[in-house]
């Protein structure tokens, strides 16, 4: 095999990077489970007709074909299946398929890979991991679940060792009620144009609101003033009221958005800030009430890394409709740039907290025995692969980031070449960072809690650059 | 959406079943990490040329095509990629691709879905989960890692709540050395024929050994006698010696197999038995020394659910070769039949240990506060969706299997309609299985450890059938 090249759009991690990803996924699922969300996994494939019912995404689908389908003469049996491009379409299908066996409102989390046949570009991948939570009701779903979903995801994100996140919340009823209240007739057109504020200056958008959405200059100005409102608390309500537009849909939207922002107040803080941002519309998606987007500090160019909202009908099976509210975190979208920039790594590339040294091949049982005693008490341990000089074995631990090296003592039997050692030497354990070496018993010794598992190490951008260049230097010196 | 049907060959789980799968995967990865194995995930796709280098598997590959590839005029950009059909081929590629960044010997575990475009049949799926461990060296890999891999997987399997497993070990050097020692010339042919003992009677195999492998009747008889040897300890060595065949390769094989069986003796027991079984050959696979197969009691018809062995070259990149030893557990292959038979389920379908009751919609904050205090101490908790009568809320908990319902007391402020309640009622928690209800403080109350997370419930086949029919009866009564 010649050395294969990485495949564009299909990111893969080295073990230390994968350790960071696992820690992030563990932190997320722990929070989801604390709030009663059950894990669901769906198959990777769906019928094409299911995948294509959202027209806009059709160009992104990977279609599957059995390599030998023609030869077997049953090409039709797999015809029309493709890889899912998100976790919402398969979850909607799962809910309808299993509705009789699920308890509603049904809370589920789902952490899985999804695939999109897009041209790879910065922050876009062909294979990536998403972490979704949704709450789905049968026929009805109370509004307080919107607050719940926002709070759970904010709490989950606050536990992540990533740059500060801002969860921006808005409400479709609020903006549509506002547009209707000021006399707009094509509400979707207004929303579509307002959505362009990300890319176009305000005066250009104002002109488009007149030209494409049929607004007067005054109406357009009010829409832009609405979109400028962004508050970390419920003071947005007053500012909207001050614009003098009224409608009952607007009232409902204001009350709902205020409830979400207020409900997240206790979670909003240094790690995750929850704000009302009246520009968020989630363009073409099918949301009907609450909408979410999330930006990561210093990585705003990635766009939203965690989005979602309320939909009145996630699915319907003719007998019932299933309204839902959900939010989807782009795990790869968030982590791949952070890992590539060296902003996060793990304290070691292996789970092992201890490397048990090996005196000689004949005493491997002795070293294995120490390792098994440590493992029995939950301490990840490996045994040296070969009985090299202890200095070499210590350097092996160092290269893997293993903090402790264990030296088995003599068994006390006093070998023939060691007549003075009839009482045996105790085992010793060395912290190779400090050099401290102490007597230790494999049935009682315990490493500091922080050393038990690999820790996620976060560095600032500046540190990361320094580390990267020093690593390069070290490598050059070694070669 | 009309009610979709399950897709043959793509098993999916209900939440309680998924809880079992998660518990199994957690138990496996916990053991793997205790032994220093690092997690790796590889992308789902590989270049077709990579996938097809093992000719025999080519008919199983799912090829990918971007739905709009033709329209975009870049049909070539994704040409020739397919979904991986195992975790060994992608891992071999990963090792070569990242060899400069890995520490050897490199221990990794990998739990991922794989896909095969096979015709679905009992125990065969088109999408399924595998859990692999491998240890890979650069240029050399000491034999003791064979013992290590067997012991780690045996220990991991012993922690699973599944029927008794038998890990059968053999050694290619042993059987090839034996065949060579008795004068056979086409060793592969002998092995291929012996491999048919699973399906054909011994005398038919004996005739084939003469006809297809060119053996004499005496030689064929010795081969069959070798294949009959199966011992739970190292006594197989004596029995092989008694057959009077000699070769240095046989000696090496006997010593290696004895070392594996001996090394696993402390793990071998009620849950997992490790035996030397001299019939195991792993047919067409590329193993060069140790080989493994595993049968599950009562489900022998599934064939081996956990297989692997030693290969002298997992991969090579022209500059180095990477010998390895590994074993792959078919998680879906093991679990899907057990779950389908009702042999395993979870004690509840949600993570929640507590349902906090809701007095009225106005006091939702009070119930949320209780829930957050419980969650802060690691107790998974949900709040009732609606302020129904307490009896109904208790039945909601019952249906989900949630063991505790929490009743928030009055706040002690003495509402206007409740003048006698100026001191407030304490919170109470009810174990809905026993009916016991006691005063409780959300900052100190803790459920029994077994109730904290859903437990895997194992039933015998007989119990499972009873449960299934009683569930059916209950459902009929409700309707």
Short mmCIF file of C-alpha atoms in Angstrom, two decimals, chain A residues 129-403:
data_model
loop_
_atom_site.label_atom_id
_atom_site.label_comp_id
_atom_site.label_asym_id
_atom_site.label_seq_id
_atom_site.Cartn_x
_atom_site.Cartn_y
_atom_site.Cartn_z
CA UNK A 129 -21.03 14.40 13.43
CA UNK A 130 -24.15 16.11 14.75
CA UNK A 131 -25.65 16.06 18.24
CA UNK A 132 -29.40 16.69 18.16
CA UNK A 133 -32.01 16.95 20.87
CA UNK A 134 -35.73 17.12 20.12
CA UNK A 135 -38.94 16.94 22.11
CA UNK A 136 -41.89 15.67 20.10
CA UNK A 137 -45.54 15.55 21.06
CA UNK A 138 -48.49 13.73 19.54
CA UNK A 139 -50.95 16.29 18.15
CA UNK A 140 -49.94 18.91 20.71
CA UNK A 141 -46.73 20.03 22.40
CA UNK A 142 -46.82 22.68 25.13
CA UNK A 143 -44.75 25.81 24.58
CA UNK A 144 -42.68 25.32 27.75
CA UNK A 145 -40.75 22.63 25.89
CA UNK A 146 -39.24 25.41 23.73
CA UNK A 147 -37.75 26.85 26.91
CA UNK A 148 -36.61 23.38 27.98
CA UNK A 149 -34.78 22.61 24.74
CA UNK A 150 -32.99 25.97 24.79
CA UNK A 151 -31.98 25.55 28.41
CA UNK A 152 -30.77 21.97 28.03
CA UNK A 153 -28.60 22.78 25.00
CA UNK A 154 -27.27 25.96 26.65
CA UNK A 155 -26.38 23.95 29.75
CA UNK A 156 -24.77 21.21 27.62
CA UNK A 157 -22.71 23.74 25.64
CA UNK A 158 -21.66 25.54 28.84
CA UNK A 159 -19.93 22.32 29.93
CA UNK A 160 -17.73 22.25 26.80
CA UNK A 161 -14.10 23.45 26.83
CA UNK A 162 -14.63 25.61 23.72
CA UNK A 163 -14.52 29.36 23.14
CA UNK A 164 -17.49 31.39 24.40
CA UNK A 165 -20.74 30.61 22.59
CA UNK A 166 -23.69 32.89 21.98
CA UNK A 167 -27.07 31.22 21.61
CA UNK A 168 -29.21 33.69 19.64
CA UNK A 169 -32.94 33.20 19.95
CA UNK A 170 -35.78 34.67 17.96
CA UNK A 171 -39.38 33.80 17.20
CA UNK A 172 -41.02 33.49 13.81
CA UNK A 173 -44.39 34.58 15.23
CA UNK A 174 -42.76 37.74 16.53
CA UNK A 175 -41.26 38.79 13.21
CA UNK A 176 -44.17 37.62 11.07
CA UNK A 177 -46.62 39.31 13.48
CA UNK A 178 -44.56 42.48 13.24
CA UNK A 179 -44.48 42.41 9.42
CA UNK A 180 -48.22 41.71 9.31
CA UNK A 181 -48.90 44.42 11.88
CA UNK A 182 -47.18 47.08 9.81
CA UNK A 183 -49.15 46.06 6.71
CA UNK A 184 -46.78 43.78 4.76
CA UNK A 185 -48.61 41.20 2.64
CA UNK A 186 -45.85 38.84 1.51
CA UNK A 187 -44.41 37.88 4.92
CA UNK A 188 -42.10 35.21 3.52
CA UNK A 189 -40.61 37.67 1.06
CA UNK A 190 -39.84 40.14 3.87
CA UNK A 191 -38.23 37.39 5.92
CA UNK A 192 -36.17 36.18 2.97
CA UNK A 193 -34.82 39.66 2.31
CA UNK A 194 -34.11 40.39 6.00
CA UNK A 195 -32.13 37.13 6.10
CA UNK A 196 -29.65 38.77 3.69
CA UNK A 197 -28.50 41.23 6.37
CA UNK A 198 -25.64 38.82 7.04
CA UNK A 199 -24.18 39.53 3.62
CA UNK A 200 -25.53 42.90 2.44
CA UNK A 201 -25.42 46.41 3.96
CA UNK A 202 -28.64 47.71 5.57
CA UNK A 203 -29.43 50.26 2.83
CA UNK A 204 -29.21 47.60 0.14
CA UNK A 205 -31.57 45.40 2.12
CA UNK A 206 -33.93 48.38 2.59
CA UNK A 207 -34.07 48.84 -1.19
CA UNK A 208 -34.79 45.15 -1.70
CA UNK A 209 -37.59 45.27 0.87
CA UNK A 210 -39.24 47.95 -1.26
CA UNK A 211 -38.47 46.36 -4.62
CA UNK A 212 -39.01 42.68 -3.80
CA UNK A 213 -41.33 42.63 -0.80
CA UNK A 214 -43.54 45.58 -1.77
CA UNK A 215 -42.92 47.62 1.38
CA UNK A 216 -42.96 51.41 1.67
CA UNK A 217 -39.75 53.14 2.76
CA UNK A 218 -41.22 53.64 6.24
CA UNK A 219 -42.22 49.98 6.55
CA UNK A 220 -38.78 48.88 5.36
CA UNK A 221 -37.16 51.15 7.91
CA UNK A 222 -39.24 49.64 10.71
CA UNK A 223 -38.27 46.11 9.61
CA UNK A 224 -34.60 47.08 9.75
CA UNK A 225 -35.04 48.68 13.16
CA UNK A 226 -36.64 45.45 14.39
CA UNK A 227 -33.71 43.43 13.05
CA UNK A 228 -31.24 45.61 14.93
CA UNK A 229 -32.71 44.72 18.32
CA UNK A 230 -30.49 42.40 20.32
CA UNK A 231 -30.65 42.16 24.10
CA UNK A 232 -29.26 39.73 26.71
CA UNK A 233 -32.54 40.03 28.66
CA UNK A 234 -36.23 40.72 28.04
CA UNK A 235 -35.73 44.45 27.44
CA UNK A 236 -36.25 43.72 23.72
CA UNK A 237 -40.00 43.68 24.45
CA UNK A 238 -40.01 47.37 25.34
CA UNK A 239 -37.89 48.25 22.32
CA UNK A 240 -40.24 46.42 19.97
CA UNK A 241 -43.24 48.10 21.58
CA UNK A 242 -41.56 51.48 21.03
CA UNK A 243 -41.71 50.85 17.26
CA UNK A 244 -45.50 51.18 17.53
CA UNK A 245 -46.48 48.07 15.54
CA UNK A 246 -49.27 45.90 16.89
CA UNK A 247 -50.76 42.47 16.18
CA UNK A 248 -51.87 39.54 18.30
CA UNK A 249 -49.31 37.27 16.58
CA UNK A 250 -46.61 39.77 17.54
CA UNK A 251 -47.86 39.70 21.15
CA UNK A 252 -47.65 35.92 21.24
CA UNK A 253 -44.18 35.96 19.71
CA UNK A 254 -42.93 38.56 22.18
CA UNK A 255 -44.30 36.58 25.14
CA UNK A 256 -42.73 33.33 23.85
CA UNK A 257 -39.33 34.85 23.17
CA UNK A 258 -39.35 36.57 26.57
CA UNK A 259 -40.13 33.23 28.21
CA UNK A 260 -37.18 31.52 26.46
CA UNK A 261 -34.72 34.29 27.36
CA UNK A 262 -35.98 34.42 30.95
CA UNK A 263 -35.94 30.62 31.24
CA UNK A 264 -32.30 30.54 30.15
CA UNK A 265 -31.19 33.37 32.45
CA UNK A 266 -29.81 31.01 35.10
CA UNK A 267 -27.71 29.17 32.49
CA UNK A 268 -26.57 32.26 30.55
CA UNK A 269 -23.11 33.32 31.66
CA UNK A 270 -19.44 33.39 30.78
CA UNK A 271 -19.37 30.15 28.78
CA UNK A 272 -22.68 30.50 26.92
CA UNK A 273 -24.57 33.73 26.56
CA UNK A 274 -28.25 33.51 25.62
CA UNK A 275 -29.53 36.60 23.81
CA UNK A 276 -32.68 37.66 22.01
CA UNK A 277 -31.57 38.57 18.48
CA UNK A 278 -34.44 39.74 16.30
CA UNK A 279 -32.53 39.29 13.06
CA UNK A 280 -32.40 35.50 13.25
CA UNK A 281 -34.89 33.94 10.83
CA UNK A 282 -33.39 30.54 9.77
CA UNK A 283 -34.12 31.32 6.13
CA UNK A 284 -35.83 28.48 4.34
CA UNK A 285 -36.30 26.09 7.24
CA UNK A 286 -39.76 25.07 8.30
CA UNK A 287 -39.84 26.64 11.74
CA UNK A 288 -43.05 28.13 13.05
CA UNK A 289 -42.13 29.71 16.41
CA UNK A 290 -38.88 29.76 18.34
CA UNK A 291 -35.67 29.73 16.24
CA UNK A 292 -32.06 29.30 17.40
CA UNK A 293 -28.60 30.03 16.02
CA UNK A 294 -25.25 29.89 17.79
CA UNK A 295 -21.96 31.64 17.10
CA UNK A 296 -18.56 30.72 18.52
CA UNK A 297 -16.27 33.56 19.57
CA UNK A 298 -13.34 33.98 17.23
CA UNK A 299 -14.94 31.57 14.75
CA UNK A 300 -17.95 33.63 13.65
CA UNK A 301 -17.01 32.95 10.04
CA UNK A 302 -18.17 29.35 10.47
CA UNK A 303 -21.73 30.63 10.72
CA UNK A 304 -24.10 28.99 13.16
CA UNK A 305 -22.73 25.87 14.81
CA UNK A 306 -25.93 25.02 16.69
CA UNK A 307 -29.35 25.74 15.21
CA UNK A 308 -32.95 24.70 15.45
CA UNK A 309 -36.40 25.74 16.46
CA UNK A 310 -40.06 24.85 16.79
CA UNK A 311 -41.93 23.11 13.99
CA UNK A 312 -45.65 22.51 14.15
CA UNK A 313 -45.40 19.25 12.27
CA UNK A 314 -42.17 17.28 12.41
CA UNK A 315 -44.14 14.52 10.77
CA UNK A 316 -47.65 13.29 10.19
CA UNK A 317 -49.01 9.83 9.49
CA UNK A 318 -52.53 10.73 8.50
CA UNK A 319 -53.94 9.88 11.93
CA UNK A 320 -51.79 12.20 14.02
CA UNK A 321 -49.33 15.04 13.59
CA UNK A 322 -46.15 15.26 15.63
CA UNK A 323 -45.16 18.82 16.57
CA UNK A 324 -41.66 19.26 17.91
CA UNK A 325 -38.92 21.57 19.03
CA UNK A 326 -35.27 20.73 18.58
CA UNK A 327 -31.76 21.97 18.23
CA UNK A 328 -28.77 20.47 16.46
CA UNK A 329 -25.13 21.00 17.43
CA UNK A 330 -22.55 20.57 14.67
CA UNK A 331 -19.92 18.66 16.64
CA UNK A 332 -17.48 18.39 13.72
CA UNK A 333 -18.18 21.92 12.56
CA UNK A 334 -17.26 23.18 16.03
CA UNK A 335 -14.32 20.87 16.77
CA UNK A 336 -12.48 20.37 13.48
CA UNK A 337 -11.40 24.04 13.23
CA UNK A 338 -10.49 24.16 16.94
CA UNK A 339 -8.42 20.99 16.67
CA UNK A 340 -6.81 22.07 13.40
CA UNK A 341 -5.82 25.39 15.00
CA UNK A 342 -4.26 23.51 17.93
CA UNK A 343 -6.69 25.26 20.29
CA UNK A 344 -7.54 22.00 22.06
CA UNK A 345 -5.71 18.78 22.63
CA UNK A 346 -5.65 15.96 25.16
CA UNK A 347 -3.11 15.58 27.95
CA UNK A 348 -2.15 12.21 26.49
CA UNK A 349 -2.75 10.06 23.42
CA UNK A 350 -3.66 6.86 25.34
CA UNK A 351 -6.12 6.19 28.17
CA UNK A 352 -3.33 4.72 30.33
CA UNK A 353 -2.53 6.60 33.53
CA UNK A 354 0.21 4.15 34.43
CA UNK A 355 2.90 2.29 32.50
CA UNK A 356 4.11 -0.72 34.46
CA UNK A 357 7.79 -1.21 33.75
CA UNK A 358 9.14 -4.62 32.80
CA UNK A 359 12.32 -5.91 34.44
CA UNK A 360 12.79 -8.84 32.08
CA UNK A 361 10.58 -11.03 29.88
CA UNK A 362 10.54 -13.76 32.58
CA UNK A 363 8.84 -11.43 35.06
CA UNK A 364 6.08 -10.28 32.69
CA UNK A 365 3.54 -12.09 34.90
CA UNK A 366 4.66 -9.95 37.82
CA UNK A 367 4.11 -6.72 35.83
CA UNK A 368 0.79 -8.00 34.45
CA UNK A 369 -0.31 -8.73 37.99
CA UNK A 370 0.39 -5.16 39.11
CA UNK A 371 -1.49 -3.85 36.07
CA UNK A 372 -4.51 -6.05 36.78
CA UNK A 373 -4.67 -4.87 40.38
CA UNK A 374 -4.61 -1.25 39.28
CA UNK A 375 -7.25 -1.90 36.58
CA UNK A 376 -9.47 -3.67 39.11
CA UNK A 377 -9.71 -0.30 40.85
CA UNK A 378 -10.47 1.59 37.65
CA UNK A 379 -6.97 2.84 36.84
CA UNK A 380 -6.17 2.50 33.10
CA UNK A 381 -2.80 0.77 32.86
CA UNK A 382 -0.51 -0.69 30.25
CA UNK A 383 2.57 -2.87 30.62
CA UNK A 384 5.82 -2.05 28.82
CA UNK A 385 6.09 -3.90 25.50
CA UNK A 386 9.72 -4.89 26.02
CA UNK A 387 12.25 -5.04 28.92
CA UNK A 388 14.31 -2.09 27.75
CA UNK A 389 16.46 -0.03 30.13
CA UNK A 390 14.22 1.84 32.57
CA UNK A 391 15.30 5.16 31.05
CA UNK A 392 13.90 3.99 27.70
CA UNK A 393 10.68 2.74 29.29
CA UNK A 394 10.23 6.12 31.00
CA UNK A 395 10.72 7.89 27.68
CA UNK A 396 8.06 5.61 26.13
CA UNK A 397 5.63 6.80 28.82
CA UNK A 398 6.71 10.38 28.21
CA UNK A 399 6.04 10.19 24.48
CA UNK A 400 2.51 8.88 25.14
CA UNK A 401 1.87 11.41 27.90
CA UNK A 402 1.43 8.67 30.54
CA UNK A 403 2.05 10.45 33.89
#
